[in-house]
Amino acid sequence: MNEIVRKPAMRLWEMQVDDTQAREAAERPEAVHKHDNEVTLRFPALSRNESFARMAAAAFITGLDPTLEELSDLKTAISEAVTNAIIHGYRKGPGEIRMFLATQGMTVYVEVEDYGEGIFDVVKAREPMYTTRPQEERSGMGFSFMEAFMDTLEVISTVGTGTLVRMSKTIRS
Amino acid sequence: MKERHPAQYTVKNRCLYIALLEDLDQHNVDRIRARLDALIDECGSNELVFDFSKVSFMDSSGIGMIMGRYRRLLSRNGIIRAVGVNPSVARIMKYSGLYQILRPEFAEAGMREN
């Protein structure tokens, strides 16, 4: 006889969280945090989190006293990266986005990572005006904006595994 | 979560005035697009005026939305204007080439905080 075993729904506070890194950070912060300051945020791929992500980044770098233009550059780049993760990476369903922010001296480092579909042809995706979904009026300028408004841009992607966007910008004010 | 609609629409003759109330990112653009297109069809607009006075941020999703509306209006010789554009939004518009399709005199007027 087949017995159906029903797993009870797991609540957030009952979930097993891997806190190895957090414990290590508490004991030896210098081994885990390699920058002057850094923060990692994990959030579901919901479009309403686009504004949260760029505002969090703006708040994080206020200490570097950026100009309004530099702040706007960073916000735009982050908005583009997070939007890409949501509409392309997780086109087929929900998922999680990891955003890492760090400052070292006057340089801001940003990583936006998704664990979604991945990009088939990164070189093509980075071309200005290229979009896989013109019918949805995507302007195809996401990567161009990231490239134009940040100092460096690196896109690492594997089909089926996800995409990591790495950017940096030095605040010159 | 109840969110307010990111734009207010006013129709005068065949001119549709859109007061944008929130940042123009993909989240808000998706909410504006459907309602805007319905209104364009309903009142046969050939002139759209986007008021950016309350917009502090726009990314490529906003560019896509304006370009898309431009294509829609092209068939009826329509025009699109932008007013109240702040400097950081203006940079995005310039960089993307959007200034070429917005009526330039009004784009410039927008930059002077008209």
Coordinates of C-alpha atoms in Angstrom, one line a residue:
Chain A
M1 CA 0.0 0.0 0.0
N2 CA 1.3 3.3 -0.9
E3 CA 1.3 5.8 1.9
I4 CA 1.4 9.4 1.1
V5 CA 3.7 11.2 3.3
R6 CA 2.9 14.9 3.5
K7 CA 5.7 17.2 4.4
P8 CA 4.5 20.0 6.6
A9 CA 4.9 23.4 5.0
M10 CA 8.1 24.9 6.0
R11 CA 8.0 28.4 7.5
L12 CA 10.7 30.9 7.0
W13 CA 12.0 30.7 10.6
E14 CA 12.1 26.9 10.5
M15 CA 14.3 26.8 7.4
Q16 CA 17.8 25.5 7.8
V17 CA 20.0 28.5 7.0
D18 CA 23.6 28.0 6.2
D19 CA 25.1 30.5 8.5
T20 CA 28.7 29.1 8.3
Q21 CA 29.8 32.3 6.6
A22 CA 28.1 34.5 9.2
R23 CA 29.6 32.6 12.1
E24 CA 33.0 32.9 10.5
A25 CA 32.5 36.6 9.9
A26 CA 31.7 37.1 13.6
E27 CA 34.9 35.3 14.7
R28 CA 37.3 36.5 11.9
P29 CA 35.7 39.4 10.0
E30 CA 38.9 40.1 8.0
A31 CA 38.7 36.6 6.5
V32 CA 35.2 37.1 5.1
H33 CA 34.9 40.8 4.5
K34 CA 37.7 41.7 2.0
H35 CA 36.7 45.3 1.4
D36 CA 36.4 48.5 3.5
N37 CA 32.7 47.9 3.6
E38 CA 30.4 45.4 2.0
V39 CA 26.9 44.1 2.1
T40 CA 25.0 41.2 0.4
L41 CA 21.3 41.3 -0.2
R42 CA 19.2 38.5 -1.4
F43 CA 15.7 39.1 -2.6
P44 CA 13.0 37.5 -4.8
A45 CA 13.0 38.5 -8.4
L46 CA 10.0 40.8 -8.2
S47 CA 9.9 43.9 -10.3
R48 CA 9.0 46.1 -7.3
N49 CA 12.4 45.2 -5.9
E50 CA 14.1 47.2 -8.7
S51 CA 13.6 50.4 -6.9
F52 CA 14.6 48.8 -3.6
A53 CA 17.9 47.6 -5.1
R54 CA 18.9 50.9 -6.6
M55 CA 17.9 52.8 -3.4
A56 CA 19.8 50.4 -1.2
A57 CA 22.9 50.9 -3.4
A58 CA 22.5 54.7 -3.3
A59 CA 22.3 54.6 0.5
F60 CA 25.3 52.3 0.7
I61 CA 27.6 54.7 -1.1
T62 CA 26.5 58.0 0.4
G63 CA 29.7 57.8 2.6
L64 CA 31.8 58.3 -0.5
D65 CA 30.0 61.6 -1.1
P66 CA 29.3 61.0 -4.8
T67 CA 27.9 63.7 -7.1
L68 CA 24.3 63.5 -8.1
E69 CA 25.5 62.4 -11.5
E70 CA 27.6 59.6 -10.1
L71 CA 24.7 58.5 -7.9
S72 CA 22.4 58.5 -10.9
D73 CA 24.9 56.5 -12.9
L74 CA 25.1 53.8 -10.3
K75 CA 21.3 53.6 -9.8
T76 CA 20.8 53.3 -13.5
A77 CA 23.3 50.5 -13.9
I78 CA 21.9 48.5 -11.0
S79 CA 18.3 49.0 -12.2
E80 CA 19.3 47.6 -15.6
A81 CA 21.1 44.6 -14.1
V82 CA 18.3 43.7 -11.7
T83 CA 15.7 44.2 -14.4
N84 CA 17.6 41.9 -16.7
A85 CA 17.7 39.2 -14.0
I86 CA 13.9 39.5 -13.5
I87 CA 12.7 39.7 -17.1
H88 CA 15.4 37.5 -18.8
G89 CA 17.0 35.3 -16.1
Y90 CA 13.7 34.4 -14.4
R91 CA 11.5 34.8 -17.5
K92 CA 9.8 31.5 -16.8
G93 CA 9.2 31.8 -13.1
P94 CA 10.2 33.0 -9.7
G95 CA 13.8 33.1 -8.4
E96 CA 16.3 34.8 -6.2
I97 CA 18.6 37.6 -6.9
R98 CA 21.8 38.2 -5.0
M99 CA 23.2 41.7 -4.9
F100 CA 26.7 42.4 -3.5
L101 CA 27.9 45.9 -2.9
A102 CA 31.4 46.8 -1.7
T103 CA 33.5 49.9 -1.3
Q104 CA 37.3 49.9 -1.3
G105 CA 38.8 53.4 -1.1
M106 CA 36.8 55.4 -3.5
T107 CA 35.7 52.5 -5.7
V108 CA 32.3 50.9 -5.6
Y109 CA 32.0 47.2 -6.6
V110 CA 28.7 45.7 -7.6
E111 CA 27.6 42.2 -8.3
V112 CA 24.1 41.2 -9.4
E113 CA 23.6 37.5 -9.8
D114 CA 20.7 35.3 -10.8
Y115 CA 20.4 31.6 -11.0
G116 CA 18.1 31.6 -13.9
E117 CA 18.2 30.8 -17.7
G118 CA 21.6 32.3 -18.5
I119 CA 22.5 34.1 -21.7
F120 CA 23.2 32.1 -24.8
D121 CA 25.4 34.7 -26.5
V122 CA 26.9 37.3 -24.2
V123 CA 28.7 39.2 -26.9
K124 CA 25.5 39.6 -28.9
A125 CA 23.5 40.5 -25.7
R126 CA 25.9 43.3 -25.0
E127 CA 25.5 44.9 -28.4
P128 CA 23.5 48.2 -28.3
M129 CA 19.9 47.9 -29.3
Y130 CA 20.0 44.1 -29.3
T131 CA 17.0 42.5 -27.6
T132 CA 15.7 39.0 -27.6
R133 CA 12.2 40.3 -27.1
P134 CA 11.5 43.3 -29.4
Q135 CA 7.7 42.6 -29.3
E136 CA 7.7 43.7 -25.6
E137 CA 9.4 47.1 -26.5
R138 CA 12.6 46.4 -24.7
S139 CA 14.9 49.1 -25.8
G140 CA 17.9 46.7 -25.8
M141 CA 20.0 49.3 -24.0
G142 CA 20.4 47.6 -20.7
F143 CA 24.0 46.5 -21.1
S144 CA 24.9 49.7 -23.0
F145 CA 23.7 51.8 -20.0
M146 CA 25.7 49.6 -17.6
E147 CA 28.8 50.0 -19.8
A148 CA 28.3 53.7 -20.3
F149 CA 27.6 54.6 -16.7
M150 CA 30.1 52.4 -14.9
D151 CA 33.9 52.1 -15.3
T152 CA 34.0 48.4 -15.8
L153 CA 31.5 45.7 -16.7
E154 CA 31.9 42.0 -16.8
V155 CA 29.2 39.5 -17.7
I156 CA 29.6 35.9 -16.8
S157 CA 26.8 33.6 -17.9
T158 CA 26.1 29.9 -18.3
V159 CA 23.0 28.7 -20.0
G160 CA 20.8 26.9 -17.5
T161 CA 22.9 28.1 -14.5
G162 CA 22.5 31.8 -14.4
T163 CA 24.2 35.2 -14.9
L164 CA 26.6 37.2 -12.9
V165 CA 27.1 40.9 -13.7
R166 CA 30.1 42.5 -12.1
M167 CA 30.6 46.3 -12.3
S168 CA 32.8 48.9 -10.7
K169 CA 33.0 52.7 -10.6
T170 CA 35.4 55.0 -8.9
I171 CA 33.9 58.1 -7.3
R172 CA 35.9 61.1 -8.4
S173 CA 34.2 63.9 -6.5
Chain B
M1 CA 0.4 45.4 -1.3
K2 CA -1.7 48.2 -2.7
E3 CA 0.4 50.6 -4.8
R4 CA -0.9 53.7 -6.4
H5 CA -0.9 53.9 -10.1
P6 CA 2.3 55.6 -11.3
A7 CA 0.7 58.1 -13.6
Q8 CA -2.3 60.4 -14.0
Y9 CA -3.9 61.0 -17.4
T10 CA -5.7 64.0 -18.6
V11 CA -7.3 64.3 -22.1
K12 CA -7.8 67.6 -23.7
N13 CA -9.1 67.6 -27.3
R14 CA -6.9 64.9 -28.9
C15 CA -3.9 65.7 -26.6
L16 CA -3.2 63.2 -23.9
Y17 CA -1.3 64.6 -20.9
I18 CA 0.5 62.1 -18.7
A19 CA 1.7 63.2 -15.3
L20 CA 4.3 60.7 -14.3
L21 CA 4.3 60.2 -10.5
E22 CA 6.9 57.6 -9.9
D23 CA 10.3 56.6 -11.2
L24 CA 10.2 55.1 -14.7
D25 CA 11.6 51.6 -14.3
Q26 CA 10.3 48.3 -15.7
H27 CA 7.9 47.8 -12.8
N28 CA 6.1 51.1 -13.3
V29 CA 6.4 51.1 -17.1
D30 CA 4.5 47.8 -17.2
R31 CA 1.7 49.3 -15.2
I32 CA 1.5 52.5 -17.3
R33 CA 1.7 50.9 -20.7
A34 CA -1.6 49.1 -20.9
R35 CA -3.7 52.0 -19.5
L36 CA -1.9 54.5 -21.7
D37 CA -2.5 52.5 -24.9
A38 CA -6.2 52.0 -24.1
L39 CA -6.5 55.8 -23.7
I40 CA -4.6 56.5 -26.9
D41 CA -7.0 54.3 -28.8
E42 CA -10.1 55.6 -27.0
C43 CA -9.6 59.3 -27.7
G44 CA -7.6 58.9 -30.9
S45 CA -4.7 61.0 -29.5
N46 CA -2.1 62.3 -31.9
E47 CA -0.2 64.3 -29.2
L48 CA 1.3 62.9 -26.0
V49 CA 2.8 65.1 -23.4
F50 CA 4.8 63.3 -20.7
D51 CA 5.3 65.5 -17.6
F52 CA 8.5 64.4 -15.9
S53 CA 8.4 67.0 -13.0
K54 CA 8.0 64.3 -10.4
V55 CA 10.3 61.7 -12.0
S56 CA 13.8 61.6 -10.5
F57 CA 14.9 58.3 -12.2
M58 CA 14.4 56.6 -15.5
D59 CA 16.2 53.6 -17.0
S60 CA 16.0 51.8 -20.4
S61 CA 12.5 50.5 -19.6
G62 CA 11.3 54.1 -19.8
I63 CA 13.1 54.7 -23.0
G64 CA 11.4 51.5 -24.4
M65 CA 8.0 52.7 -23.4
I66 CA 8.4 56.2 -25.0
M67 CA 9.8 54.7 -28.2
G68 CA 7.0 52.2 -28.3
R69 CA 4.4 55.0 -28.0
Y70 CA 6.2 57.0 -30.7
R71 CA 5.9 54.1 -33.1
R72 CA 2.2 53.9 -32.3
L73 CA 1.7 57.5 -33.0
L74 CA 3.8 57.6 -36.1
S75 CA 1.1 56.2 -38.3
R76 CA -1.2 59.2 -37.5
N77 CA 1.5 61.8 -37.6
G78 CA 1.5 62.2 -33.9
I79 CA 4.0 64.0 -31.7
I80 CA 5.5 63.3 -28.3
R81 CA 6.7 65.9 -25.9
A82 CA 8.5 65.8 -22.6
V83 CA 8.3 68.5 -20.0
G84 CA 9.8 69.0 -16.6
V85 CA 12.8 66.7 -17.4
N86 CA 15.4 66.8 -14.7
P87 CA 19.2 66.7 -15.6
S88 CA 19.7 63.0 -14.7
V89 CA 16.7 61.9 -16.8
A90 CA 17.8 64.3 -19.6
R91 CA 21.2 62.5 -19.7
I92 CA 19.5 59.1 -20.1
M93 CA 17.3 60.6 -22.9
K94 CA 20.3 62.1 -24.7
Y95 CA 22.4 59.0 -24.4
S96 CA 19.7 56.8 -25.8
G97 CA 18.9 59.1 -28.7
L98 CA 15.4 59.8 -27.4
Y99 CA 15.8 63.5 -27.9
Q100 CA 15.6 62.8 -31.6
I101 CA 12.0 61.7 -31.4
L102 CA 10.8 64.1 -28.7
R103 CA 9.9 67.5 -30.0
P104 CA 13.3 69.2 -29.4
E105 CA 12.0 72.7 -28.5
F106 CA 9.9 71.1 -25.8
A107 CA 12.6 68.8 -24.7
E108 CA 14.8 71.9 -24.2
A109 CA 12.0 73.7 -22.5
G110 CA 11.7 70.8 -20.2
M111 CA 15.4 71.1 -19.3
R112 CA 14.8 74.7 -18.2
E113 CA 12.3 73.4 -15.6
N114 CA 9.4 74.8 -17.6

